[in-house]
Coordinates of C-alpha atoms in Angstrom, one line a residue:
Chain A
X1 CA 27.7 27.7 8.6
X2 CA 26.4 24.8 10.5
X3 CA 24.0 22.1 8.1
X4 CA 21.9 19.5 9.7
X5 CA 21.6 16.1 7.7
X6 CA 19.3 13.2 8.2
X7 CA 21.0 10.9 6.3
X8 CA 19.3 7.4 5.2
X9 CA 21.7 4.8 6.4
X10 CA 21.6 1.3 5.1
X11 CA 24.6 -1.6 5.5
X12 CA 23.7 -3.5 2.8
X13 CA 20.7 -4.2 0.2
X14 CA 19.5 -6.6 3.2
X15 CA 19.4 -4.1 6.0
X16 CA 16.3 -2.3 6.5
X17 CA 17.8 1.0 7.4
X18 CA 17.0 4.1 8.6
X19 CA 17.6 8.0 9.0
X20 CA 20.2 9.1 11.1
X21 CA 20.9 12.6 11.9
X22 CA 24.3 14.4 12.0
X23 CA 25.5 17.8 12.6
X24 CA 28.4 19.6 10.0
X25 CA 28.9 22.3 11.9
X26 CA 32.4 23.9 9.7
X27 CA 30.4 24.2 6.0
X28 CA 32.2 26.8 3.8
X29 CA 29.4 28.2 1.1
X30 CA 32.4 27.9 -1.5
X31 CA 32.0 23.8 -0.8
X32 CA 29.8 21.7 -3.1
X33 CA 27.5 19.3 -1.9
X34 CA 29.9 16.7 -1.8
X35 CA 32.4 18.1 -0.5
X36 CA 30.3 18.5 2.5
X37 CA 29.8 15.2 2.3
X38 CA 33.6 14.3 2.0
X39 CA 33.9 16.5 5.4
X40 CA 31.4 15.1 7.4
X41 CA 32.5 11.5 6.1
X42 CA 36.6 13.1 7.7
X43 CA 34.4 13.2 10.4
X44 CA 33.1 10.2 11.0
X45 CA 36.4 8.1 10.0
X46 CA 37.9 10.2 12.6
X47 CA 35.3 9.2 15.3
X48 CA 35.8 5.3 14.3
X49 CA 32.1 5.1 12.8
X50 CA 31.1 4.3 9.2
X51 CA 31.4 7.0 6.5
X52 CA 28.2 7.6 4.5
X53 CA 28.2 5.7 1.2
X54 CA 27.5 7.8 -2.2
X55 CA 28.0 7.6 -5.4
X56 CA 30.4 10.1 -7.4
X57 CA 33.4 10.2 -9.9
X58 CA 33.5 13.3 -12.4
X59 CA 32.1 15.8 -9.9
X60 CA 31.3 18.2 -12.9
X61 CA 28.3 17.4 -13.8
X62 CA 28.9 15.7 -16.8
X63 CA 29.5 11.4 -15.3
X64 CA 26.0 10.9 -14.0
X65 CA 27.2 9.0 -11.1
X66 CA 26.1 10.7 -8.2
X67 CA 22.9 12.2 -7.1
X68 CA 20.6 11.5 -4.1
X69 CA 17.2 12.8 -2.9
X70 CA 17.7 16.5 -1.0
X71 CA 14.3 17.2 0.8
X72 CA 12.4 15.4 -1.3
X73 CA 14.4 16.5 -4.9
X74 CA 16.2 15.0 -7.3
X75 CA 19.9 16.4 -7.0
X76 CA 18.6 19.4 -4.6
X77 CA 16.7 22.5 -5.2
X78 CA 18.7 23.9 -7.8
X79 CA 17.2 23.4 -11.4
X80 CA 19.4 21.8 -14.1
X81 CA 22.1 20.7 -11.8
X82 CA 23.5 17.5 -11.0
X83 CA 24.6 17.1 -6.9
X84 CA 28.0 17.9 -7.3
X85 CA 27.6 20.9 -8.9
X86 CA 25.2 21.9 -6.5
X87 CA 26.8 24.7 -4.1
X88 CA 26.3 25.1 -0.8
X89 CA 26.1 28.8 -1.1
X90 CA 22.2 28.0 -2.2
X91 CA 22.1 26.8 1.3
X92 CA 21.6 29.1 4.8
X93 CA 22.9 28.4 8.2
X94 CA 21.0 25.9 10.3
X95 CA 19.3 24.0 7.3
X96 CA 17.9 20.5 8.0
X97 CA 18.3 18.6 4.9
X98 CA 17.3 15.2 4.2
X99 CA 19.6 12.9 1.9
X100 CA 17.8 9.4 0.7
X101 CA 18.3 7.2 -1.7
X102 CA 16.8 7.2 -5.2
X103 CA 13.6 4.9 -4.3
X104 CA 12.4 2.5 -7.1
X105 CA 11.8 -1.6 -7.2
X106 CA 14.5 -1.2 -10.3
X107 CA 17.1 0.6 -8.2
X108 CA 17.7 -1.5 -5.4
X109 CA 20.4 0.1 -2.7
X110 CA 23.6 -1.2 -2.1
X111 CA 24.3 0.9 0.6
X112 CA 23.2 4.3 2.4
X113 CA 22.9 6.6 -0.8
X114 CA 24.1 4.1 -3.0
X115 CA 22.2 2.7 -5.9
X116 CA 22.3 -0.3 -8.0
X117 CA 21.2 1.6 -11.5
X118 CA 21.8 -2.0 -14.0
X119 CA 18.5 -1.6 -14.8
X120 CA 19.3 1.3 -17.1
X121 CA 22.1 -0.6 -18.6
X122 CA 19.9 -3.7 -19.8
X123 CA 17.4 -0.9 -21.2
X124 CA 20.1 0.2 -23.3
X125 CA 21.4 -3.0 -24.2
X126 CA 17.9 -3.7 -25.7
X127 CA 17.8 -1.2 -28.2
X128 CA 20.4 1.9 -27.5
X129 CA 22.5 1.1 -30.3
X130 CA 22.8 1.6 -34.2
X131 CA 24.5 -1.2 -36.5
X132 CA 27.6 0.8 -38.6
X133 CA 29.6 -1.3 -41.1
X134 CA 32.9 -1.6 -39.7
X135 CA 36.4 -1.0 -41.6
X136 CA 37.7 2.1 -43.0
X137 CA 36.3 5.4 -41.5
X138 CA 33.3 6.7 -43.7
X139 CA 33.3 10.2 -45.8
X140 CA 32.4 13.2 -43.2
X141 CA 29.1 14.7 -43.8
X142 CA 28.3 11.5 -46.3
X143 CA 24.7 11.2 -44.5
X144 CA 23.1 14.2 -44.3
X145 CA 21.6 15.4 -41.2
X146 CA 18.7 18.1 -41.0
X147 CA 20.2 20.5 -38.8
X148 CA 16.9 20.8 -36.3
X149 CA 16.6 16.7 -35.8
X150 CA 20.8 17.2 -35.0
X151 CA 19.8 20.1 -32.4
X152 CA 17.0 18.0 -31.3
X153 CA 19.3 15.0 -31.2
X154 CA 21.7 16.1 -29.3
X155 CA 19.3 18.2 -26.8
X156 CA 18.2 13.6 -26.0
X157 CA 21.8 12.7 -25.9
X158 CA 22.5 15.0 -23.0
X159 CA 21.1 12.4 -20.9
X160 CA 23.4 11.2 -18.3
X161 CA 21.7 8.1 -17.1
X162 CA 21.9 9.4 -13.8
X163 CA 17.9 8.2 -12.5
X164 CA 17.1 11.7 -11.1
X165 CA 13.9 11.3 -13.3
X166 CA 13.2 7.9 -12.0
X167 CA 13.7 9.2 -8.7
X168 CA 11.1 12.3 -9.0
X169 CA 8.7 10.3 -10.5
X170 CA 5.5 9.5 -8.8
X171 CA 5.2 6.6 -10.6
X172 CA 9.2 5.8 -10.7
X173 CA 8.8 5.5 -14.5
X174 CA 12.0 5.7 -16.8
X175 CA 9.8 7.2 -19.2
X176 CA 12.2 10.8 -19.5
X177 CA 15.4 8.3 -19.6
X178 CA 13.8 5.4 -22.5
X179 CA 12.3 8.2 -24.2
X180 CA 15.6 10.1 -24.4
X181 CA 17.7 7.6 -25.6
X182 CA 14.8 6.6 -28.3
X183 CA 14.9 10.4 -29.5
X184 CA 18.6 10.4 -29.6
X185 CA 19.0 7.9 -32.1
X186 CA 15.1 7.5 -33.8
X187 CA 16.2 11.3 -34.8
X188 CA 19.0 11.0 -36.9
X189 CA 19.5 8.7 -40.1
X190 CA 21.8 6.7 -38.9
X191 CA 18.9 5.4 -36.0
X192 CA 16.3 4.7 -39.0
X193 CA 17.1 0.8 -39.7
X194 CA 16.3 -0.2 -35.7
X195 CA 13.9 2.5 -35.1
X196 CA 11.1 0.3 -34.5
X197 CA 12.6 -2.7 -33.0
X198 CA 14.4 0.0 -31.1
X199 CA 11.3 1.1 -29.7
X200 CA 9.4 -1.9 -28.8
X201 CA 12.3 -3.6 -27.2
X202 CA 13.3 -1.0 -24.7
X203 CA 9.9 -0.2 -23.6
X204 CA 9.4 -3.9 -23.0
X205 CA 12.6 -3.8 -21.3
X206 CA 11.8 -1.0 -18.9
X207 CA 8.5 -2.7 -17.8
X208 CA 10.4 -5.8 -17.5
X209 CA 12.6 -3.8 -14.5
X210 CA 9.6 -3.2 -12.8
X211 CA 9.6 1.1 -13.7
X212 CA 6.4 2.4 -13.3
X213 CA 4.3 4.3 -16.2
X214 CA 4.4 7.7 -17.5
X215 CA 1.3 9.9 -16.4
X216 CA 2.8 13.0 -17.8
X217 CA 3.0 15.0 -14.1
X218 CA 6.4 16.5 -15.5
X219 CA 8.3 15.7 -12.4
X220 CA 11.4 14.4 -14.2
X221 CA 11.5 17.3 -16.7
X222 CA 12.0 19.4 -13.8
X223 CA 14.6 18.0 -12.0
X224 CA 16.1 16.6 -15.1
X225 CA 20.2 17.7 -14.6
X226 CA 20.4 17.8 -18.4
X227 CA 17.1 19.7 -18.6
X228 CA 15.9 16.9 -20.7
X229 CA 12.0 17.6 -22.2
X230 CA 8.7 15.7 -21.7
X231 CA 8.7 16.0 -25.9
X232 CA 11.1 12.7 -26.0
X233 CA 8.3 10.7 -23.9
X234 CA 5.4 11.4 -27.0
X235 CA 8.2 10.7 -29.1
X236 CA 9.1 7.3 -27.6
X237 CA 5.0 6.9 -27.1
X238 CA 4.3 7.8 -30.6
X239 CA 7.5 5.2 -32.0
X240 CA 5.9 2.1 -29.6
X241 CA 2.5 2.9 -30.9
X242 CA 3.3 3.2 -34.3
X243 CA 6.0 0.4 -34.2
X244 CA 3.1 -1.4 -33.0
X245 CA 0.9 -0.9 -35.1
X246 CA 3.4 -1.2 -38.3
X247 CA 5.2 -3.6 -37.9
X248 CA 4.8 -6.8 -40.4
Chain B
X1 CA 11.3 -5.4 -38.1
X2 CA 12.2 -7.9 -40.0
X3 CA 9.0 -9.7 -42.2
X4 CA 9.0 -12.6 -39.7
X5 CA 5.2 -12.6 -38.8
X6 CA 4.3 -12.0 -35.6
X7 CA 1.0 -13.8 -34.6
X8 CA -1.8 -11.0 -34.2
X9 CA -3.0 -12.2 -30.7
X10 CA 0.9 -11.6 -29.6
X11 CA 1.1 -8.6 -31.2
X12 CA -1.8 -6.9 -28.9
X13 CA -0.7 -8.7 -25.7
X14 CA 2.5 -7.4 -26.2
X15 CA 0.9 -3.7 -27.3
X16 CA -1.0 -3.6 -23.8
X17 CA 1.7 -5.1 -21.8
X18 CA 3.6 -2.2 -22.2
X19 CA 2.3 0.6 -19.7
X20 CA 2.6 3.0 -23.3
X21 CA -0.5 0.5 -24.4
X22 CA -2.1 0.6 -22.1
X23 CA -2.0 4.7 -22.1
X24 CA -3.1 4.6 -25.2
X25 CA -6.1 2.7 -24.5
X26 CA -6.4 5.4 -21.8
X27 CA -6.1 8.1 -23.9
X28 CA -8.5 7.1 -26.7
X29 CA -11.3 5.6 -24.5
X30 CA -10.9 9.4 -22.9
X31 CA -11.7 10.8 -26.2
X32 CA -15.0 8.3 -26.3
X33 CA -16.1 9.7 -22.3
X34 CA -14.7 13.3 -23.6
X35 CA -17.1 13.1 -26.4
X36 CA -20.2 12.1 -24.2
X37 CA -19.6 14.3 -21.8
X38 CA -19.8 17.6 -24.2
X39 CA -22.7 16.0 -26.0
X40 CA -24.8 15.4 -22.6
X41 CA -24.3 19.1 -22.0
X42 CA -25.2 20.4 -25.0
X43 CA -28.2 17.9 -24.3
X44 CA -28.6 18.6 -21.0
X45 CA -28.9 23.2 -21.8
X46 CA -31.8 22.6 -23.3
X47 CA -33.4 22.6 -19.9
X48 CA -32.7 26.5 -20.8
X49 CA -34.9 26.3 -23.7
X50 CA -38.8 26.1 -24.1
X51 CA -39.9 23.9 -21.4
X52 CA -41.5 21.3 -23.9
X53 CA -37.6 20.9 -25.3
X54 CA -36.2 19.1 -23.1
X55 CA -38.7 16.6 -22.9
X56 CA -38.6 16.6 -26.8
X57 CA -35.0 15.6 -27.1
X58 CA -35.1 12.8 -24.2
X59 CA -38.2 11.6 -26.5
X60 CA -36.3 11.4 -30.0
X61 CA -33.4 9.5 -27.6
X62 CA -36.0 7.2 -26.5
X63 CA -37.9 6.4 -29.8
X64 CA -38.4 2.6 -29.6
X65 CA -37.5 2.5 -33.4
X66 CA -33.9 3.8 -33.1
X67 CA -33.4 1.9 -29.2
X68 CA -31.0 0.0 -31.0
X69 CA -28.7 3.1 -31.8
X70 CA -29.4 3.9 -28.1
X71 CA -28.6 0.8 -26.8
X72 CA -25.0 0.7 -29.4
X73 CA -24.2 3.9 -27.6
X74 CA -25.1 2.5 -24.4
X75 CA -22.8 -0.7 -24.4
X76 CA -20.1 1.6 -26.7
X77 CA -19.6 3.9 -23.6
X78 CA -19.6 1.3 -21.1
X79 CA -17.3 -0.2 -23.0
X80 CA -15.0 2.7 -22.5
X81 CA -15.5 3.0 -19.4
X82 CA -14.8 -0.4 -18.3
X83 CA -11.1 -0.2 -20.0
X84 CA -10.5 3.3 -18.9
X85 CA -10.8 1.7 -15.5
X86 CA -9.2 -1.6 -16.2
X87 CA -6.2 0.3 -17.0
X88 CA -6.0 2.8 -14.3
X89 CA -6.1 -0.1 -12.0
X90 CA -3.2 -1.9 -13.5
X91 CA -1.1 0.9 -13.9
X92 CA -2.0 2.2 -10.6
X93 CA -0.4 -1.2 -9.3
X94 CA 2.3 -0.9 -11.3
X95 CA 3.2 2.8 -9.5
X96 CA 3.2 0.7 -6.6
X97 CA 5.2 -2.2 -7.3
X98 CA 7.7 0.4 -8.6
X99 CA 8.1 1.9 -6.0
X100 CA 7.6 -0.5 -2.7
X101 CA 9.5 1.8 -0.4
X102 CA 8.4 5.5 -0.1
X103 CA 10.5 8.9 0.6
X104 CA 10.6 10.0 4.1
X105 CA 10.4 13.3 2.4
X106 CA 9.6 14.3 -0.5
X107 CA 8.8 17.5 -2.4
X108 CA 6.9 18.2 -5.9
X109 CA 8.7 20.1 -8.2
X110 CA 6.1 20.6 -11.2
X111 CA 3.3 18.6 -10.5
X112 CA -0.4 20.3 -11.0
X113 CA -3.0 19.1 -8.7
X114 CA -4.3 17.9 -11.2
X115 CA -2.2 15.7 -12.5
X116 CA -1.4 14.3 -8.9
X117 CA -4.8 13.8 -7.8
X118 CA -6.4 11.5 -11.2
X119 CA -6.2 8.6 -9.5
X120 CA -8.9 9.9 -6.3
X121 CA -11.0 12.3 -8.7
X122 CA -11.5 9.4 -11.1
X123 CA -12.9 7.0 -8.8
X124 CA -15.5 9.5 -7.2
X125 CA -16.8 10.8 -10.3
X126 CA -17.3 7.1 -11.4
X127 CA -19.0 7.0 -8.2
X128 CA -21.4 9.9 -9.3
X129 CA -21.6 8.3 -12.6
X130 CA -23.4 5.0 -11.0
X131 CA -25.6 7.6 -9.0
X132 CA -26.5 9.2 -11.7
X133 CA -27.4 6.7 -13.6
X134 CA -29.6 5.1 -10.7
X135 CA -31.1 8.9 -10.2
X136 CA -32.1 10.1 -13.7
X137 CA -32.2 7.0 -16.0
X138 CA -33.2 3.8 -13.5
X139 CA -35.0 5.6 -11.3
X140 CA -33.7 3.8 -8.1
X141 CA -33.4 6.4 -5.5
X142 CA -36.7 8.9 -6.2
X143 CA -39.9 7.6 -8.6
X144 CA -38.9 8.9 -12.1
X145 CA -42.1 10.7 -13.8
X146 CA -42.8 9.8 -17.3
X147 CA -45.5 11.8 -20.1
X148 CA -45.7 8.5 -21.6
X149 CA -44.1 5.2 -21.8
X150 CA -40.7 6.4 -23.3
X151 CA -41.4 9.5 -22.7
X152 CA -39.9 10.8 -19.6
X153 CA -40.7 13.9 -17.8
X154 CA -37.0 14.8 -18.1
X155 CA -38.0 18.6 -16.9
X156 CA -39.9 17.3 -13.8
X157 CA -37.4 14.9 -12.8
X158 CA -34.1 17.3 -13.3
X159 CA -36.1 19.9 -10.9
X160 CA -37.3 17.5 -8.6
X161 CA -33.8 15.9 -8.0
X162 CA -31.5 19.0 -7.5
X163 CA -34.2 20.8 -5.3
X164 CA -32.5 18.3 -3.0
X165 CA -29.6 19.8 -1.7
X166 CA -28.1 16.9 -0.8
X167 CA -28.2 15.7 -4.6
X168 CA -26.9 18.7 -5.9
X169 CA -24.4 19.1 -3.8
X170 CA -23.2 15.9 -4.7
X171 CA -23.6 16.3 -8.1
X172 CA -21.3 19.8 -8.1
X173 CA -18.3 18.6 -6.3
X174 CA -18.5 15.4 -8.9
X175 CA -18.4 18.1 -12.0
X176 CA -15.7 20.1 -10.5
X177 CA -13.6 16.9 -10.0
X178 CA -14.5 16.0 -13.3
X179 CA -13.0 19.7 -14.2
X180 CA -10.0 18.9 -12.9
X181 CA -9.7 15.2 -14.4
X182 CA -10.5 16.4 -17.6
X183 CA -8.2 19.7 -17.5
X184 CA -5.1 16.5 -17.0
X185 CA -6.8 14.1 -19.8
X186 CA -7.6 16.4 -22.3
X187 CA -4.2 17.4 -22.5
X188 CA -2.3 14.1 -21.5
X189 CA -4.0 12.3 -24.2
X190 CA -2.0 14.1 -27.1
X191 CA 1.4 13.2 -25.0
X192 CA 0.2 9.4 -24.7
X193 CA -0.5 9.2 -28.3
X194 CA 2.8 10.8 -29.4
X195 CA 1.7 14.2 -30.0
X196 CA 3.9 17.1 -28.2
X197 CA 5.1 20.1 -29.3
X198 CA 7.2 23.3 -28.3
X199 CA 4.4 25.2 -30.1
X200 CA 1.2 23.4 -30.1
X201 CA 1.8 21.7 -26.5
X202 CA 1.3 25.0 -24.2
X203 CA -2.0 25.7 -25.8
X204 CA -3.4 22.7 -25.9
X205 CA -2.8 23.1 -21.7
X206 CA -4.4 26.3 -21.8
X207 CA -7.4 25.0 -24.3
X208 CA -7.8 22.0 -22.1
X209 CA -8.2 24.6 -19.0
X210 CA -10.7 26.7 -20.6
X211 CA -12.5 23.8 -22.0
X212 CA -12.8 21.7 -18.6
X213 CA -13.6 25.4 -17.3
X214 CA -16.8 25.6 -19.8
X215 CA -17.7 22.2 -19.3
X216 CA -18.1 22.7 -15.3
X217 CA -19.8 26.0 -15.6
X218 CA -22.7 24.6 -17.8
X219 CA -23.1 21.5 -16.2
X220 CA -23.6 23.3 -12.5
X221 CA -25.7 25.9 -14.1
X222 CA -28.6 23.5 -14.0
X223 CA -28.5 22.1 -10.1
X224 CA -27.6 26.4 -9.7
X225 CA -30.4 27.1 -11.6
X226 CA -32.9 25.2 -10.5
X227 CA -32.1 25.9 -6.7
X228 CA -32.5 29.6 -7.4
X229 CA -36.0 29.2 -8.8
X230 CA -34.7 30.5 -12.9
X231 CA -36.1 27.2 -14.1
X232 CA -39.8 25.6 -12.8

């Protein structure tokens, strides 16, 4: 089948850029989106112009690395699905799709679909972590975990750091990704001693990068790869306010 | 935290710095503006009642020897207004400094109207709020009639303003943007303080629907009613 992309083309983080539209007229529906990609980029290289830049390395799902805007969504139409696992069998002859950036002040393009997402990285490094005493390997099952806050847990630590939520977002908050990462570890024991710190020190850091606020609109919970709920935002909200309030 | 003391003026700049602070604010001056607005309709129905008891009520507001409970209410929900606002503003400029370049295209995938449009109903039922204010209590834009000094004809001025058209025209599409503000706040409030729940969190959408529902029917009831001839 023949796909029609407008793809946002940028040089570097300097150029203003803009859409440019190509014709892939060979897709196979058995193809995923990047593969498409890969053969239009064949393409190009062939044809002495510049491949299209974009961000990938597991391509299955599980790396977090790619993903770019498809008409307007996060990682395309398909629901819980990162862009390389999107197929192009979800796709019909003569589609015009349009592939941009993820657009926020914190992710700043490197080049045509390519991000920089370091913001994320120096949210993490503010609080994402637990202290352990290190040396020999502690007894298994020594700390006790209720077995809902280790469902709930682990449902946060799906997270992928990928930014489709930041992308979605009206407000390009990093309220689904902060709020995940809180939940992930302000759930479990092992989280308790930083909990509060944990909490104050990441929001701070994510207003620091410029992301916008929450409004709860429930964008990024939709388009969420890792299908990630809006119940670790009034967790992270209730842990800030609380911290807050607390704290000596 | 460790039991270094943090000086208490840092500790609430730092609280409202954060855009979660300043949702909270948001969130719990709503509750104030939430509360006034279900207790001026349940003030406000007794326009349905005997036609002295309206008049009644605005009288036992208006008794010079509790004005200064009046006037605490008065400044309490200007109050609340005035930060409700002062926060929307700033974290309406923070959406925009977040994101400085916008999608060529782009699509919602779960957003109500509601949700999406808080930042344009807001401002126009503020807007009605001011009128309102100027209509009914100031008496700015028609001559207000009183029974005696602070006593207001209440009756006679509510019929007298929405046989305008104009007025109440203005004054429904104000309550049925307030529907749809309220129908987001009432249930946004719970996630901004912390509050959501696989259980609870679906009803409280649906009881923040039927209650922003109620609220919209009873207030344009009056400007209905009153243009139909039921109350004189």
């Amino acid at each position: 089948m023949k796909i029609i992309l407008h793809i946002w083309r940028q040089r570097n983080c300097k150029d203003k850029g803009k859409m440019t539209r190509y014709e892939v007229p060979n897709v196979n529906q058995e193809m995923s989106f990047l593969e498409m990609l890969d053969v239009l980029n064949e393409d190009l290289i062939l044809k002495n112009e510049e491949p299209v830049a974009f961000d990938h390395d597991c391509r299955e799902g599980i790396c977090g690395t790619c993903g770019c805007m498809v008409n307007g969504m996060a990682h395309g139409p398909l629901p819980g699905t990162t862009l390389c696992q999107l197929h192009m069998r979800h796709f019909k002859e003569g589609d015009e799709l349009y592939l941009e950036p993820w657009r926020a002040a914190a992710f700043p393009v490197v080049k045509d679909l390519v991000v920089d997402r370091s913001a994320f990285d120096r949210i993490i490094a503010a609080g994402g972590y637990i202290s352990v005493a290190t040396g020999s390997a502690p007894d298994g099952n020594a700390v006790l975990v209720p077995k809902e806050n280790a469902e709930c847990s682990m449902d946060a630590a799906a997270c992928i750091g990928c930014g489709a939520c930041v992308a979605m977002c009206p407000n390009a908050s990093a309220a689904l990704f902060t709020g995940a990462k809180i939940a992930h570890l302000g759930l479990l024991p092992q989280g308790q001693p930083e909990r509060d710190q944990r909490a104050i020190a990441m929001v701070a850091q994510a207003r620091q990068e410029l992301f916008g606020s929450c409004t709860n609109i429930g964008e990024c919970e939709a388009v969420c790869p890792k299908e990630i709920k809006l119940e670790v935002i009034a967790r992270m909200n209730g842990d800030f306010i609380r911290a807050s309030l607390t704290g000596r | 935290m460790s039991a270094i003391a943090i000086n208490p003026v840092y500790r609430v700049v730092r609280f409202y710095e954060a855009p979660i602070g300043k949702k909270a604010i948001m969130a719990l001056t709503g509750v104030v503006l939430f509360g006034y607005v279900v207790a001026h309709l349940v003030g406000n129905l007794q326009i349905y009642g005997d036609p002295q008891q309206i008049n009644k009520y605005a009288a036992l507001l208006h008794n010079p020897a509790t004005s200064g409970l009046l006037w605490g209410a008065r400044i309490a929900l200007l109050l609340a207004v005035v930060m409700h606002i002062v926060a929307s503003i700033q974290l309406w400029k923070l959406k925009n400094d977040a994101r400085p370049v916008a999608y060529v295209k782009k699509d919602d995938a779960a957003a109500t109207y509601a949700s999406r449009t808080m930042m344009w109903s807001g401002p126009i039922v503020a807007a009605f709020v001011i009128f309102h204010v100027l209509h009914l209590t100031v008496g700015a834009v028609v001559p207000l009639q009183e029974i005696a000094p602070n006593e207001p004809n209440v009756r006679a001025n509510v019929i007298a303003g929405f046989s305008n058209p104009a007025i109440s025209a203005f004054y429904i599409l104000a309550i049925a943007l307030l529907c749809i503000h309220l129908y987001h706040g009432l249930w946004s409030m719970f996630q901004s303080l912390g509050f959501s729940h696989p259980r609870y969190t679906p009803k409280l959408k649906k009881g923040a629907a039927i209650f922003a529902i109620l609220i919209a029917i009873g207030n344009c009831s009056i400007p209905v009613a009153v243009m139909v001839g039921l109350v004189k």
